[in-house]
Amino acid sequence: MSEIADFQQLNKQRVPSHVAIIMDGNGRWAKDRGQPRIFGHKAGVESVRKSVSYACQNGIKVLTLFAFSSENWRRPKDEVSGLMDLFAWALSNEVKKLHKNQVKLKVIGDRDVFSDSFRKRIDEAEKLTENNSGLLLNIAVNYGGRWDIVNAVKKILNDAATDILNIKDFNESMISEHLEVSQDVDLLIRTGGEKRISNFLLWQLAYSEIYVSDILWPDFNEDVFQKAVNYFASRERRFGCTGEQIRGEKQ
């Protein structure tokens, strides 16, 4: 099949295979209610549940959620501490539900800064769900897109230390295979109204459609998710080609 035919087929697939979400607005949501920021993060857990449920029910294969960036360590210590406690709680209390629904959980990001006990919880959750055949749920914690790319190159160089790597063999596929998430993102959703990607999945977002919602994350639900998917379905994905080529029209 030609590249043009491949792209035409992609445009016929109206449900995105890989959706990534920047879950923004928890702090503002809490502030609007006169509550501390962690109150918003706790409320956002329910939106995560709704997003996972929607993805499972609508044929989405991969869902990647941006929970905590490598830059978020700059936030107030009490908020960071509260977030880490919330992550630990979620790993202990949500993973059995994910497993029951055949969701495969993967935590992506730099784990070196985490405590031994937190890393153990991550390992146990991933081990429990590793053979599940349903949705792949990636949770990005202490993740940065630039770190991801640099880390992938380091892995390649480390492999090359025991095997001669011909520079001619170095290509995009090799980098993709060594990233935390190898699948390209079809649809990026960002809540909270900000129009930036915040160092998230920089490589994987190369040709994604981007949907920005003013909805703050704790108010995100299946209806908002559906609007984002409807937007994706309305887009003509060209991948560098012309619209006529994608539609199979004579030029």
C-alpha positions as MATLAB code, in Angstrom:
seq = 'MSEIADFQQLNKQRVPSHVAIIMDGNGRWAKDRGQPRIFGHKAGVESVRKSVSYACQNGIKVLTLFAFSSENWRRPKDEVSGLMDLFAWALSNEVKKLHKNQVKLKVIGDRDVFSDSFRKRIDEAEKLTENNSGLLLNIAVNYGGRWDIVNAVKKILNDAATDILNIKDFNESMISEHLEVSQDVDLLIRTGGEKRISNFLLWQLAYSEIYVSDILWPDFNEDVFQKAVNYFASRERRFGCTGEQIRGEKQ';
ca = [
       0.000    0.000    0.000;
       1.319    3.473   -0.932;
       1.883    6.246    1.605;
      -1.049    8.188    0.153;
      -3.304    5.150    0.579;
      -2.041    4.755    4.139;
      -2.953    8.366    4.925;
      -6.367    7.993    3.266;
      -7.009    4.984    5.486;
      -5.976    6.978    8.572;
      -8.532    9.649    7.712;
     -11.263    6.988    7.550;
     -10.481    5.933   11.094;
     -12.554    8.489   12.970;
     -11.677    7.253   16.461;
      -8.165    8.253   17.518;
      -6.005    5.284   18.433;
      -3.819    7.222   20.892;
      -5.191   10.119   22.930;
      -2.997   12.194   25.241;
      -4.425   14.611   27.798;
      -2.792   17.507   29.646;
      -4.965   17.620   32.758;
      -4.813   21.324   33.575;
      -6.902   23.514   35.866;
      -7.064   21.633   39.169;
      -5.574   24.513   41.134;
      -7.839   27.142   39.584;
     -10.874   24.914   40.150;
     -10.001   24.641   43.855;
      -9.246   28.372   44.167;
     -12.656   29.216   42.685;
     -14.135   27.260   45.590;
     -11.932   28.797   48.273;
     -10.045   25.539   48.758;
      -6.323   24.618   48.697;
      -4.916   23.395   45.388;
      -4.702   19.769   46.512;
      -8.511   19.815   46.813;
      -8.649   20.274   43.044;
      -6.162   17.478   42.409;
      -8.265   15.086   44.497;
     -11.402   16.125   42.606;
      -9.552   15.475   39.340;
      -9.260   11.763   40.159;
     -12.912   11.312   39.220;
     -12.221   12.906   35.823;
      -9.432   10.379   35.310;
     -11.906    7.570   36.016;
     -14.382    9.036   33.504;
     -11.670    9.416   30.865;
     -10.486    5.836   31.267;
     -14.074    4.581   31.103;
     -14.765    6.576   27.935;
     -11.570    5.332   26.287;
     -12.394    1.708   27.116;
     -15.931    1.993   25.766;
     -15.077    3.827   22.545;
     -12.238    1.862   20.998;
      -9.321    4.073   22.006;
      -6.260    1.853   22.315;
      -3.835    4.110   24.198;
      -4.573    6.888   26.703;
      -1.670    8.926   28.081;
      -2.360   11.306   30.973;
       0.049   14.061   32.045;
      -0.142   13.907   35.832;
       3.105   15.521   37.002;
       5.835   17.092   34.887;
       9.541   17.267   35.653;
       9.012   21.024   36.077;
       6.237   20.622   38.644;
       8.802   20.085   41.418;
       9.029   23.909   41.444;
       5.545   24.134   42.934;
       4.958   24.721   46.688;
       6.280   21.846   48.798;
       2.920   21.123   50.412;
       1.270   20.760   46.992;
       4.035   18.461   45.704;
       3.878   16.355   48.870;
       0.109   16.118   48.594;
       0.353   15.073   44.949;
       2.833   12.304   45.728;
       0.542   11.022   48.477;
      -2.384   11.140   46.034;
      -0.438    9.171   43.411;
       0.487    6.549   45.988;
      -3.147    6.308   47.126;
      -4.377    5.964   43.545;
      -1.887    3.197   42.801;
      -3.141    1.239   45.785;
      -6.853    1.893   45.340;
      -7.457    2.157   41.593;
      -5.233   -0.544   40.127;
      -7.584   -3.423   41.029;
     -10.421   -1.703   39.137;
      -8.119   -1.193   36.151;
      -7.082   -4.831   36.263;
     -10.699   -5.982   36.439;
     -11.412   -4.016   33.254;
      -8.359   -5.398   31.426;
      -6.537   -2.031   31.459;
      -2.764   -2.269   31.207;
      -1.082    0.385   33.366;
       2.296    1.916   32.632;
       3.897    4.775   34.572;
       6.205    6.834   32.366;
       8.862    9.308   33.481;
      12.067    9.444   35.481;
      11.592    7.249   38.566;
      15.048    7.849   40.051;
      13.807   10.637   42.335;
      11.035    8.536   43.896;
      11.318    6.698   47.183;
      11.905    2.942   47.183;
       8.400    2.357   48.530;
       6.796    4.468   45.779;
       8.789    2.702   43.059;
       7.720   -0.626   44.557;
       4.045    0.382   44.311;
       4.543    1.330   40.669;
       6.268   -1.969   39.911;
       3.516   -3.963   41.631;
       0.745   -2.117   39.757;
       2.452   -2.610   36.403;
       3.162   -6.264   37.152;
      -0.478   -6.923   38.052;
      -1.780   -5.483   34.774;
       1.036   -6.288   32.353;
      -0.806   -9.109   30.559;
      -4.122   -7.287   30.190;
      -5.426   -6.979   26.646;
      -7.502   -3.815   26.858;
      -6.651   -0.126   26.979;
      -3.008    0.839   27.538;
      -3.077    3.590   30.170;
       0.117    5.619   30.467;
       0.418    7.908   33.495;
       3.197   10.481   33.091;
       4.796   11.271   36.470;
       8.024   13.293   36.682;
       7.948   13.268   32.903;
       9.406   15.723   30.390;
       9.465   15.416   26.609;
      13.053   16.592   26.292;
      14.141   14.146   28.993;
      12.332   11.368   27.103;
      14.241   12.042   23.873;
      17.616   12.382   25.613;
      16.939    9.209   27.583;
      16.075    7.331   24.374;
      19.378    8.395   22.797;
      21.226    7.274   25.922;
      19.595    3.843   25.673;
      20.638    3.573   22.024;
      24.213    4.555   22.858;
      24.256    2.084   25.730;
      23.128   -0.691   23.389;
      25.778    0.398   20.907;
      28.459   -0.035   23.566;
      28.107   -3.808   23.212;
      27.388   -3.815   19.489;
      28.781   -1.738   16.664;
      26.155    0.797   15.538;
      26.466    1.977   11.964;
      25.524    5.655   11.797;
      23.563    4.872    8.622;
      21.268    2.636   10.670;
      20.368    5.450   13.064;
      16.820    6.550   12.195;
      13.533    7.848   13.599;
      12.161    4.367   14.240;
      15.121    3.577   16.450;
      14.409    6.609   18.621;
      10.664    5.883   18.761;
      11.310    2.342   19.958;
      13.364    3.641   22.903;
      10.941    6.344   24.054;
       8.715    5.901   27.104;
       5.746    5.771   24.702;
       6.441    4.484   21.214;
       3.014    5.190   19.692;
       2.452    8.521   17.946;
      -0.340   10.629   19.446;
      -3.413   11.110   17.239;
      -5.264   13.567   19.472;
      -3.941   15.839   22.216;
      -6.520   17.296   24.587;
      -5.636   20.130   26.944;
      -8.082   21.395   29.542;
      -7.941   24.757   31.291;
      -7.694   26.887   28.155;
      -3.904   27.181   27.888;
      -2.537   26.772   24.352;
       0.841   25.109   24.871;
       2.140   21.551   25.073;
       4.301   22.080   28.183;
       7.169   19.720   27.301;
       4.791   16.777   26.922;
       5.455   13.950   24.430;
       7.393   16.268   22.124;
       8.411   13.525   19.692;
       5.100   11.682   19.733;
       3.022   14.827   19.100;
       4.623   15.559   15.717;
       1.381   15.096   13.745;
      -1.312   15.063   16.411;
      -4.506   17.066   16.243;
      -4.818   19.460   19.192;
      -8.052   20.192   21.033;
      -8.044   22.887   23.737;
     -10.975   23.163   26.133;
     -11.648   25.951   28.636;
     -13.123   23.312   30.957;
     -11.013   22.879   34.098;
      -9.885   19.309   34.644;
     -12.189   18.392   37.585;
     -15.153   19.286   35.330;
     -13.924   17.147   32.433;
     -16.315   14.309   31.614;
     -17.440   11.958   28.856;
     -19.332   14.728   27.027;
     -16.230   16.914   26.770;
     -14.176   13.901   25.692;
     -16.744   13.199   22.965;
     -16.525   16.801   21.720;
     -12.756   16.390   21.400;
     -13.190   13.141   19.479;
     -15.800   14.783   17.236;
     -13.282   17.535   16.500;
     -10.680   14.909   15.630;
     -13.147   13.172   13.323;
     -13.787   16.446   11.482;
     -10.115   16.990   10.728;
      -8.450   16.053    7.453;
      -5.105   14.589    8.449;
      -2.651   15.328    5.640;
       0.761   14.303    6.997;
       2.497   16.658    4.568;
       0.334   15.746    1.563;
      -2.264   17.929   -0.145;
      -5.947   17.694    0.607;
      -6.583   16.461   -2.952;
      -4.116   13.614   -2.492;
      -5.713   12.533    0.742;
      -9.194   12.590   -0.777;
      -8.018   10.750   -3.891;
      -9.001   13.621   -6.205;
      -7.359   14.378   -9.518;
      -5.021   17.369   -9.447;
];
